[in-house]
PDB file of C-alpha atoms in Angstrom:
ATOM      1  CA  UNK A 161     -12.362  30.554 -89.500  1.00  0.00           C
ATOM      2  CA  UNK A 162     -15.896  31.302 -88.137  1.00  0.00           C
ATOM      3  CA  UNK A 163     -17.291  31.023 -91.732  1.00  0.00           C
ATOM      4  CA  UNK A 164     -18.092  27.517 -91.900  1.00  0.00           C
ATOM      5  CA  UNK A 165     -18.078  26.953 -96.365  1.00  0.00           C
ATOM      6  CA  UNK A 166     -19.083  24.404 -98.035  1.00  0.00           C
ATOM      7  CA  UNK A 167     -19.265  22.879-102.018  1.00  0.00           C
ATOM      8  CA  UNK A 168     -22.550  21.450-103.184  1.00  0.00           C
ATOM      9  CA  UNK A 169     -20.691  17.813-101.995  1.00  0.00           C
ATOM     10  CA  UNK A 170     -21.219  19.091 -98.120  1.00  0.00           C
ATOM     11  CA  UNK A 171     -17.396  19.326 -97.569  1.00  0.00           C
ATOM     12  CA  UNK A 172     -16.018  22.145 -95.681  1.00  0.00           C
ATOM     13  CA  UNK A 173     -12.917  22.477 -98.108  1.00  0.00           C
ATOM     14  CA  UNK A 174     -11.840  25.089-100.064  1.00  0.00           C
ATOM     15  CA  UNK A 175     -13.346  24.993-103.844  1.00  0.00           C
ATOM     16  CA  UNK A 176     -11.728  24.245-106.557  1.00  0.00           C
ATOM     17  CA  UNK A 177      -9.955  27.072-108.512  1.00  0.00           C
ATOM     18  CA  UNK A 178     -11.727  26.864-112.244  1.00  0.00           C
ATOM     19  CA  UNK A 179     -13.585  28.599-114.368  1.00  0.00           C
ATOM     20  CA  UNK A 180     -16.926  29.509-113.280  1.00  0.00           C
ATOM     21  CA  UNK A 181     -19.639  31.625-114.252  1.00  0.00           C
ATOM     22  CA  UNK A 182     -19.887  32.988-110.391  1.00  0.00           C
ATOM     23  CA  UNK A 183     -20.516  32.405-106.825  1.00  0.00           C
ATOM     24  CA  UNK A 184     -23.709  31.643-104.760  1.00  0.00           C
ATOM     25  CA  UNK A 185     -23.516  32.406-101.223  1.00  0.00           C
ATOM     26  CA  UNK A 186     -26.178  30.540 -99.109  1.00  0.00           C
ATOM     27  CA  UNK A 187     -27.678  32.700 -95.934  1.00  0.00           C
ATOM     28  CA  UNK A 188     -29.465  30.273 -93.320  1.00  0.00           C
ATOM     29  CA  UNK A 189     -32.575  31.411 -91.380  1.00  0.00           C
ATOM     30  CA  UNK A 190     -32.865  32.574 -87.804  1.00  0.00           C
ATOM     31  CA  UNK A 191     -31.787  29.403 -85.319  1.00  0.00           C
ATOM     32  CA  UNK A 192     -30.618  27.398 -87.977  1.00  0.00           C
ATOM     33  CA  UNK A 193     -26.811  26.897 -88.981  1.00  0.00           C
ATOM     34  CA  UNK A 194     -24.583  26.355 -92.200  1.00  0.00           C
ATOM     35  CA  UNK A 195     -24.931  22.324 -92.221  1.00  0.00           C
ATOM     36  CA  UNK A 196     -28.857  22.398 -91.416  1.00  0.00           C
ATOM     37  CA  UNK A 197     -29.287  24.877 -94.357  1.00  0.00           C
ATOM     38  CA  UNK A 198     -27.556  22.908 -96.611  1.00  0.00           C
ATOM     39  CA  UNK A 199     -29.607  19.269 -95.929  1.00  0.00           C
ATOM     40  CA  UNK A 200     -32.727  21.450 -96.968  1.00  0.00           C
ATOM     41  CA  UNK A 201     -31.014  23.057-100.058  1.00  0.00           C
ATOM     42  CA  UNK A 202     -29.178  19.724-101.374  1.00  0.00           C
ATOM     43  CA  UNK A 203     -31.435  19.919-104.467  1.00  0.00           C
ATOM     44  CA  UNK A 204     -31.010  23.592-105.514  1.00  0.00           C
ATOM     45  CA  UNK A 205     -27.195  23.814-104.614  1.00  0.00           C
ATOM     46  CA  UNK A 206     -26.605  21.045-107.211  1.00  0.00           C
ATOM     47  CA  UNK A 207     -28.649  22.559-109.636  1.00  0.00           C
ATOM     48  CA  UNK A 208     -26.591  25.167-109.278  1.00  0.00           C
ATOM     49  CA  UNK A 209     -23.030  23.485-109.146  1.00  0.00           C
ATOM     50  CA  UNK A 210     -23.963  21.614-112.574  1.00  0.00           C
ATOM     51  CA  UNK A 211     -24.921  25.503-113.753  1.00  0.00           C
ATOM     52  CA  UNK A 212     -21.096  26.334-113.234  1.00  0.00           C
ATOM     53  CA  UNK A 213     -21.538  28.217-109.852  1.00  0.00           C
ATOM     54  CA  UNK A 214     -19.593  27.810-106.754  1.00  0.00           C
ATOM     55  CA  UNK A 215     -22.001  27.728-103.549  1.00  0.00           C
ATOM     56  CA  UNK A 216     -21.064  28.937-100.524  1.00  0.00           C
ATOM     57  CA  UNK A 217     -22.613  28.440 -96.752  1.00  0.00           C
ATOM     58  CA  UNK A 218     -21.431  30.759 -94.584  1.00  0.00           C
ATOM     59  CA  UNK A 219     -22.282  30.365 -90.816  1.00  0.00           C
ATOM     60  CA  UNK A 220     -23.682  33.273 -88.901  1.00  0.00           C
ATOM     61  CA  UNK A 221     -21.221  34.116 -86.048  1.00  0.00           C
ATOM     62  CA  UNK A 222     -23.781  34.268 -83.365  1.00  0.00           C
ATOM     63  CA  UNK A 223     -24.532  31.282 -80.776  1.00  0.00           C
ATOM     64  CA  UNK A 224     -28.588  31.335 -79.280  1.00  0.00           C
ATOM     65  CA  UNK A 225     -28.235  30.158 -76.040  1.00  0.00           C
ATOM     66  CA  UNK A 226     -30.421  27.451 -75.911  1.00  0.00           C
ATOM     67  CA  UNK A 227     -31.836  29.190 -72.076  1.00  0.00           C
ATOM     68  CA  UNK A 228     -33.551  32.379 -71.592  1.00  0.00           C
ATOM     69  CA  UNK A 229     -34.773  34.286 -68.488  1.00  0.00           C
ATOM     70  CA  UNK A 230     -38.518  35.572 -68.931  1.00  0.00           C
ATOM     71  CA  UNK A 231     -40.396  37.582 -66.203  1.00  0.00           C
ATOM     72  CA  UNK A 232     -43.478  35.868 -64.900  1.00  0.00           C
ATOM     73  CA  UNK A 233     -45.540  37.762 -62.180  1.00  0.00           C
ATOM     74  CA  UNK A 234     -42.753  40.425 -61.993  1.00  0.00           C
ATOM     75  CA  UNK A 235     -40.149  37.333 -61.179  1.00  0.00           C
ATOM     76  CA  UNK A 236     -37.214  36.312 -63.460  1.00  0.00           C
ATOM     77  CA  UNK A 237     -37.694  32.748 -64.427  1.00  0.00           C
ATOM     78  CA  UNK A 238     -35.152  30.582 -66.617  1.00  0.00           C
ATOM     79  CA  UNK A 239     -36.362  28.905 -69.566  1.00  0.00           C
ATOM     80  CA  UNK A 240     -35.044  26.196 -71.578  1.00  0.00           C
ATOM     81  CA  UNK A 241     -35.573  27.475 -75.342  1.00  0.00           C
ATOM     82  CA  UNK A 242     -36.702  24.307 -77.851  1.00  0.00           C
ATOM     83  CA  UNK A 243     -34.913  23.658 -80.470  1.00  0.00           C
ATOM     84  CA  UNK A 244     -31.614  22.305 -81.806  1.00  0.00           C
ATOM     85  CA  UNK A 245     -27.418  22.883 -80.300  1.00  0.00           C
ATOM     86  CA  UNK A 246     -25.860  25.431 -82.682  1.00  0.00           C
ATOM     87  CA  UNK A 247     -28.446  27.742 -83.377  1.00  0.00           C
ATOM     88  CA  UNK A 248     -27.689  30.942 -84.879  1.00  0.00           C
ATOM     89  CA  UNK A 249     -27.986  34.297 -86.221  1.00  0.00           C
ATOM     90  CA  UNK A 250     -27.029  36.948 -88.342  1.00  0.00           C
ATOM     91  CA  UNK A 251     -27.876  39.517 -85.579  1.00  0.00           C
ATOM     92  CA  UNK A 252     -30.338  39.206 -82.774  1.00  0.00           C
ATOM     93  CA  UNK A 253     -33.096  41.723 -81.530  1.00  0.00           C
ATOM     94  CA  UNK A 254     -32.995  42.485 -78.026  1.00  0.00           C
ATOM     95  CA  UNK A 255     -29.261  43.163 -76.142  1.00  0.00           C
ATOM     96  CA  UNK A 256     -30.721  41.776 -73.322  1.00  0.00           C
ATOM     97  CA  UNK A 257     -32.691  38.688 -74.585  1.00  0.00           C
ATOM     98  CA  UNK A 258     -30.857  37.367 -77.596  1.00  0.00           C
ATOM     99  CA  UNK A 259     -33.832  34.721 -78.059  1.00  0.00           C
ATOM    100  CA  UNK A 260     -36.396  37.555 -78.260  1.00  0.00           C
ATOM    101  CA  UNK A 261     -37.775  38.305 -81.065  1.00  0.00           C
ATOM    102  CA  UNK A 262     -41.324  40.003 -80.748  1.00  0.00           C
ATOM    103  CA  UNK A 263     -40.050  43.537 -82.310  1.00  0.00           C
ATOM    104  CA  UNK A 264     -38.561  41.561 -85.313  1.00  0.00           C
ATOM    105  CA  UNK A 265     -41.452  41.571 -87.763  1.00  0.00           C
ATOM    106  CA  UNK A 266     -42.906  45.054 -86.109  1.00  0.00           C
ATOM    107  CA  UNK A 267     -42.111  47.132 -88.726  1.00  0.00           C
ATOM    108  CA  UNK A 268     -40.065  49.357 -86.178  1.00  0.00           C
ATOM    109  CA  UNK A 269     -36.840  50.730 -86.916  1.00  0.00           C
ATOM    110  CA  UNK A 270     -34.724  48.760 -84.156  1.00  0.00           C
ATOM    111  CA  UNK A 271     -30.825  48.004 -83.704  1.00  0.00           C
ATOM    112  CA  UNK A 272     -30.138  44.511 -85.175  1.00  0.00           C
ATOM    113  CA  UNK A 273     -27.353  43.632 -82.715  1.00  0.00           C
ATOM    114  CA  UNK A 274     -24.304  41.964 -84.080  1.00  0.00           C
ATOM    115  CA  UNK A 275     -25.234  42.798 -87.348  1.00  0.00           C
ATOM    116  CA  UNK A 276     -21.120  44.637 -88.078  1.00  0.00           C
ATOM    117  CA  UNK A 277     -19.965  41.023 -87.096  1.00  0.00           C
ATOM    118  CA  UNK A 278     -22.174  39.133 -89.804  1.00  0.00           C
ATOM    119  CA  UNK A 279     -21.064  42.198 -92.765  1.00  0.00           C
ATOM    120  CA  UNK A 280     -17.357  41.452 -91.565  1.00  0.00           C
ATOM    121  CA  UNK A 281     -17.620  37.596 -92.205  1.00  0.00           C
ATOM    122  CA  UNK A 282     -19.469  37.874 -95.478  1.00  0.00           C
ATOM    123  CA  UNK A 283     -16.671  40.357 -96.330  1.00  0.00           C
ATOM    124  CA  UNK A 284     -14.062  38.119 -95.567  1.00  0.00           C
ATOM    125  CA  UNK A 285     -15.929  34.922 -97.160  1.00  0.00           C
ATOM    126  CA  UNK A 286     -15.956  37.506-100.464  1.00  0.00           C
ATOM    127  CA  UNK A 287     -12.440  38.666-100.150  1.00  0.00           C
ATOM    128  CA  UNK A 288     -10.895  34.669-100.072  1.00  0.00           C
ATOM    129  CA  UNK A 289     -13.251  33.443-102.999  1.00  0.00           C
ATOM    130  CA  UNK A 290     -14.008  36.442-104.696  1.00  0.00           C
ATOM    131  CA  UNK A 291     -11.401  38.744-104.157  1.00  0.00           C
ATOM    132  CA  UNK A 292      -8.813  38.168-106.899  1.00  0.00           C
ATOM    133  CA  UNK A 293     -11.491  39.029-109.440  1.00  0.00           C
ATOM    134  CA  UNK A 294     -11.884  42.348-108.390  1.00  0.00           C
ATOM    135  CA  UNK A 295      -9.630  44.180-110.461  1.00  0.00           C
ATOM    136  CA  UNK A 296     -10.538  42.926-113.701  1.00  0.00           C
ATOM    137  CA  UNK A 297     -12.709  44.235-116.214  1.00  0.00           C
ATOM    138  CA  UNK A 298     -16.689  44.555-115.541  1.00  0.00           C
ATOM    139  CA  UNK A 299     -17.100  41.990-118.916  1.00  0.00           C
ATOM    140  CA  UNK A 300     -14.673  39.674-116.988  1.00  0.00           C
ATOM    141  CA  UNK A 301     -15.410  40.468-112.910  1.00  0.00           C
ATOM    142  CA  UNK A 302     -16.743  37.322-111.650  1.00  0.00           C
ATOM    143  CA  UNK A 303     -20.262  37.902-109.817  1.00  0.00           C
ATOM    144  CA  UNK A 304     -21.956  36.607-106.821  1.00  0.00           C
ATOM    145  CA  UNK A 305     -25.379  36.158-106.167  1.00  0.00           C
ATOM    146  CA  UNK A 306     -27.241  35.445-102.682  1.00  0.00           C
ATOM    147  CA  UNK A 307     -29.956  33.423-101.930  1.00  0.00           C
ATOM    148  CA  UNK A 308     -31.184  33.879 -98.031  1.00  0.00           C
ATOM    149  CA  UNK A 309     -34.076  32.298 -96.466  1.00  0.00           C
ATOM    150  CA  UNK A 310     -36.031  34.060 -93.477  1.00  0.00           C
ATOM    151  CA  UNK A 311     -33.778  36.400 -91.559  1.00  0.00           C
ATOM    152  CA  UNK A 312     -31.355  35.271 -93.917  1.00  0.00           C
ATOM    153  CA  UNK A 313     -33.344  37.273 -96.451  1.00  0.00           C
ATOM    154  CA  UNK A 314     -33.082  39.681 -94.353  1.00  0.00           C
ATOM    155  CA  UNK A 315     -29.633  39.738 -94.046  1.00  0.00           C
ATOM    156  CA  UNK A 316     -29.512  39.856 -97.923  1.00  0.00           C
ATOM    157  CA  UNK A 317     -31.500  42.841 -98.327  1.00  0.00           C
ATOM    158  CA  UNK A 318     -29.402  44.872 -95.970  1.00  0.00           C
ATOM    159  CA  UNK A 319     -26.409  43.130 -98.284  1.00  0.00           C
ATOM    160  CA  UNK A 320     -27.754  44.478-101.461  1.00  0.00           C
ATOM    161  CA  UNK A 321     -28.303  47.909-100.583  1.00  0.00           C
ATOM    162  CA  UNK A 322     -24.848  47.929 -99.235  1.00  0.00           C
ATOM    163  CA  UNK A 323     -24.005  46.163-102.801  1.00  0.00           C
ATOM    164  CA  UNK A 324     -25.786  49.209-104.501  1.00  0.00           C
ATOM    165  CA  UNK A 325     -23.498  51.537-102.254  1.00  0.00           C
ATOM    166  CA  UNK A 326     -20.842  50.356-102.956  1.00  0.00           C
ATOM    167  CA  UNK A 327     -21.333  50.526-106.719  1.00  0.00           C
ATOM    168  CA  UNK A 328     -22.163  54.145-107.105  1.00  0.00           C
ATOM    169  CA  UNK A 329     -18.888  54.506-104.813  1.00  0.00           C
ATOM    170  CA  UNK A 330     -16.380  52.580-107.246  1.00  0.00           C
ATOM    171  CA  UNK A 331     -18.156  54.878-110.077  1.00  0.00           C
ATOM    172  CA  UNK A 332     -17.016  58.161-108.655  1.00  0.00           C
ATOM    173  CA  UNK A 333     -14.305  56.776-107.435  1.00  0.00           C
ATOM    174  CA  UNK A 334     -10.661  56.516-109.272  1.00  0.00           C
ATOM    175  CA  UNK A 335      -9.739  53.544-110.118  1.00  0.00           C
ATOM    176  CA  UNK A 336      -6.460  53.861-108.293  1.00  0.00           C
ATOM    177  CA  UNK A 337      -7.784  54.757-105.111  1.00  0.00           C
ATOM    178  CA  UNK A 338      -7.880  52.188-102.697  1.00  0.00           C
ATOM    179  CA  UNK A 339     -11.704  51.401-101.491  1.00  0.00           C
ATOM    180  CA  UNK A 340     -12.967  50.893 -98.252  1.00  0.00           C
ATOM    181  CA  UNK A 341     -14.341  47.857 -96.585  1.00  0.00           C
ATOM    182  CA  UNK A 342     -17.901  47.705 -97.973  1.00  0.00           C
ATOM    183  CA  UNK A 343     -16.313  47.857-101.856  1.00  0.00           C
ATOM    184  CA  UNK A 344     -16.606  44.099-101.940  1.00  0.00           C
ATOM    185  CA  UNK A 345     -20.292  43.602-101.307  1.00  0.00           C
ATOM    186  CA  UNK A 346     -19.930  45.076-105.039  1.00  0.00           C
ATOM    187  CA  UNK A 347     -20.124  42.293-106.971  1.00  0.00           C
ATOM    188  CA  UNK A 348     -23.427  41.238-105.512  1.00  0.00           C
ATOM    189  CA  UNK A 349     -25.291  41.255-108.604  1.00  0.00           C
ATOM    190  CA  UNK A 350     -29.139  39.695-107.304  1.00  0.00           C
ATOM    191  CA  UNK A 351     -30.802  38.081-104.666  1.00  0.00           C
ATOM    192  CA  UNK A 352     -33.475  35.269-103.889  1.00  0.00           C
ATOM    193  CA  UNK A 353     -35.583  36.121-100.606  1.00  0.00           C
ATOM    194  CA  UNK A 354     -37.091  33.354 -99.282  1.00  0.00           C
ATOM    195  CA  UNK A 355     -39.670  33.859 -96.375  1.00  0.00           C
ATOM    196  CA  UNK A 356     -38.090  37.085 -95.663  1.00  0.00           C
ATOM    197  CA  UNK A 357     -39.173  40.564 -94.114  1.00  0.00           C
ATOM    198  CA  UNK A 358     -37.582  44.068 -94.735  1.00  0.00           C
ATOM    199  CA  UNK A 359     -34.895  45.265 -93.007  1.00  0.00           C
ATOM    200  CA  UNK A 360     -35.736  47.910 -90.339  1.00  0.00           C
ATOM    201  CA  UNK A 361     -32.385  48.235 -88.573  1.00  0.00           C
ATOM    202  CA  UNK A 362     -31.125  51.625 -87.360  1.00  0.00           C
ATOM    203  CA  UNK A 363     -27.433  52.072 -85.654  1.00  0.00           C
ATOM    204  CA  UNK A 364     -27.338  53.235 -81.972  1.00  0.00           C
ATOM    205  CA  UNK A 365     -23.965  53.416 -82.524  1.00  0.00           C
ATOM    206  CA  UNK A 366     -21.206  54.707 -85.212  1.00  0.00           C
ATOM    207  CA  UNK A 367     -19.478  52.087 -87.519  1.00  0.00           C
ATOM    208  CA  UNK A 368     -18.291  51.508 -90.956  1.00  0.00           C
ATOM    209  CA  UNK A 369     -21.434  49.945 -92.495  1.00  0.00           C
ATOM    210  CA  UNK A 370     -24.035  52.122 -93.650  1.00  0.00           C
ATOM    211  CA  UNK A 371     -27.509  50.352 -95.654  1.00  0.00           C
ATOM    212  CA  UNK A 372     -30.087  52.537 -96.916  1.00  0.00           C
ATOM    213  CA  UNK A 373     -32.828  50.455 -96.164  1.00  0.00           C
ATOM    214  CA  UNK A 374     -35.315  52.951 -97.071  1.00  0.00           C
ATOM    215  CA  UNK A 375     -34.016  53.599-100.582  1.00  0.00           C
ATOM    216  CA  UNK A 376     -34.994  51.148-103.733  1.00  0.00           C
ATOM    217  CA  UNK A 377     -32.534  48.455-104.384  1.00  0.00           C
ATOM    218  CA  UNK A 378     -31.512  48.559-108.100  1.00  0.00           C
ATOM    219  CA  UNK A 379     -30.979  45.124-108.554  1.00  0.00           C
ATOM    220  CA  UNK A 380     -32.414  41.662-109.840  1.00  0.00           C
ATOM    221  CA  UNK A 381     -34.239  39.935-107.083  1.00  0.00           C
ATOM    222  CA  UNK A 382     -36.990  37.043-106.806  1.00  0.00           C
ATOM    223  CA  UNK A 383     -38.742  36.977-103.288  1.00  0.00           C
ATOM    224  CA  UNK A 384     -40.539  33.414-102.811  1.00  0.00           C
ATOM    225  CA  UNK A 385     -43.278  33.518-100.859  1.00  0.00           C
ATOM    226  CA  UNK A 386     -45.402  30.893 -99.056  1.00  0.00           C
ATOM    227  CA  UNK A 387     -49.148  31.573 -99.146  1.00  0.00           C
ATOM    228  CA  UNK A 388     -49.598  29.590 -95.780  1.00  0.00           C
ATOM    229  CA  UNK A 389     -46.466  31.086 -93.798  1.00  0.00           C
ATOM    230  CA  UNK A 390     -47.060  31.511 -90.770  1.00  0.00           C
ATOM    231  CA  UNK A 391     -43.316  32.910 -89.366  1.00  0.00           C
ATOM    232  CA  UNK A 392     -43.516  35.353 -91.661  1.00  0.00           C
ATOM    233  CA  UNK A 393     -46.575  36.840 -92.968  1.00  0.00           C
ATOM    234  CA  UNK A 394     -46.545  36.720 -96.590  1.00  0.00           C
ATOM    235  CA  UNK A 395     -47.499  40.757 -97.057  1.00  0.00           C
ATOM    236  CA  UNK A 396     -44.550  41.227 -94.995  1.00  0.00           C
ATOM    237  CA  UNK A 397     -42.602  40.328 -97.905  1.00  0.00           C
ATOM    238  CA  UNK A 398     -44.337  41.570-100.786  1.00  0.00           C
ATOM    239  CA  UNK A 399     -43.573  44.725 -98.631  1.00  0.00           C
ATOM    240  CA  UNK A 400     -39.800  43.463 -98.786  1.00  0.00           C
ATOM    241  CA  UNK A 401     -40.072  42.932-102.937  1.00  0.00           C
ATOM    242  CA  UNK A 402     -41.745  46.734-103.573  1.00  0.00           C
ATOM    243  CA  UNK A 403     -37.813  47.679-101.715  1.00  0.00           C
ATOM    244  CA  UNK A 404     -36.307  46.052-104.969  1.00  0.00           C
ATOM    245  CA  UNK A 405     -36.352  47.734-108.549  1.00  0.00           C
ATOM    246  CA  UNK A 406     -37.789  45.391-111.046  1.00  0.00           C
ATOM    247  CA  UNK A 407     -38.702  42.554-108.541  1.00  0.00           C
ATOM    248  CA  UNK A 408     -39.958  38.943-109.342  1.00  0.00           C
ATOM    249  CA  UNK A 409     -42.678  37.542-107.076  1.00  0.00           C
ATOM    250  CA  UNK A 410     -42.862  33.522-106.722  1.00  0.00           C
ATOM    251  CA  UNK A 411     -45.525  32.228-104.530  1.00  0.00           C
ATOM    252  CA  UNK A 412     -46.050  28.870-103.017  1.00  0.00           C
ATOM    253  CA  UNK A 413     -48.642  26.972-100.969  1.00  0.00           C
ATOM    254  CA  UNK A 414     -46.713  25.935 -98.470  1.00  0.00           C
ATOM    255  CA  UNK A 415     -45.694  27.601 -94.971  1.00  0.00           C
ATOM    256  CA  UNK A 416     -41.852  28.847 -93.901  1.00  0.00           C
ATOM    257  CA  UNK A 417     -39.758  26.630 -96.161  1.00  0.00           C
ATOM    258  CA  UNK A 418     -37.396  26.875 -98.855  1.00  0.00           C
ATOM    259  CA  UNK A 419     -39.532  25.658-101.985  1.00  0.00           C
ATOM    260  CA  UNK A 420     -37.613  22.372-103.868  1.00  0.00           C
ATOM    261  CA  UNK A 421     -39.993  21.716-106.440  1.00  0.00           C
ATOM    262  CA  UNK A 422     -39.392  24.361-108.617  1.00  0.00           C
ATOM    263  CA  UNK A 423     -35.542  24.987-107.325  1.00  0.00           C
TER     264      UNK A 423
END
């Protein structure tokens, strides 16, 4: 499938069936992929495998092309973008320019495109290693957790509030009823955001997912924060961690990395 998931050994097979205390899903950063994620999280994902978790990498379903055409002097020019084969993303800015991404970090309400293609993956990822928990009882319903870096953070904040959705749904709900596609972002319980900004998307167009992004997130989060970042300004997420009810702040000296000292 286009969800590329992996153990803490870096194998793509499926995990193990045992008792666990809950699932971690992994969310790369803009450009990167599920394999480069995982080299700079080695550390934290075994930390967490010894804790009893089951970590997941999911791989974001859409390709950068690795050219762009820029206008110089009012003429269209092609580009070769730097950077590694097999970059992706969870949704890009610009339906035109997929690479683009001045309005990103603007603070504008903008249309994240392919964002309902990235929701339907982690949906499915949920519903294969998640799913058959969803019935039991709330002492006994396995929970997942998600730890995103950069516009993988990103990604997990529009994730949660969906999460928090779909919560207040199931409550009003009957339990017989049958629930609708978002019901499984559910179990999301908390979220590290690492290097992240806030949301801002808004949908030119109708579809089944619908985050509040404006609304506070009542859920446990930790937003890790590099003091010299330079990708992502560090107020922009402090702004992102006032979105969260009850949020933990760690800051770092470093730039736009995922911290392993203190994993």
């Amino acid at each position: 499938g286009p969800a590329a998931v992996c153990d803490a050994g870096g194998t793509n097979s499926a995990l193990a069936r045992r008792k666990k205390k809950g699932t971690v899903i992994m969310l790369h950063g803009w450009a990167q992929n599920a394999r480069v994620f995982h080299k700079k999280t080695l550390k934290l994902a075994k930390k967490l495998c010894n804790a009893g978790y089951d970590v997941l990498y999911p791989e974001a379903p859409h390709v950068l092309p690795m050219k762009s055409t820029i206008s110089i002097e009012g003429q269209p020019v092609e580009i070769t973008i730097g950077g590694r084969k097999n970059a992706r993303a969870w949704f890009t800015y610009n339906r035109n320019d997929p690479c683009d991404t001045a309005e990103s970090q603007s603070g504008k309400k903008i249309e994240y495109v392919g964002l309902v293609d990235s929701l339907d993956l982690i949906a499915g990822v949920m519903q294969e290693f998640i799913g058959n928990d969803r019935r039991k009882e709330d002492d006994k319903r396995e929970i997942s957790a998600l730890i995103g870096f950069s516009q993988g953070g990103t990604f997990a904040h529009i994730l949660a509030s969906l999460a928090v959705s779909a919560r207040d749904r199931m409550t009003m709900a009957k339990k017989h009823e049958e629930s609708d596609c978002t019901s499984m972002f559910g179990s999301i319980d908390g979220v590290i955001c690492i290097g992240a900004f806030s949301a801002k998307h808004f949908s030119k167009e109708e579809n089944k997912y619908h985050p509040s992004l404006d609304q506070i997130v009542t859920m446990k989060s930790l937003h890790v924060i590099g003091k010299s970042d330079t990708s992502v300004r560090p107020e922009l997420s402090e702004d992102l961690s006032t979105l969260f009810d009850g949020s933990e702040i760690y800051e770092h000296e470093k730039g736009h990395i995922v911290p392993t000292n203190n994993a």
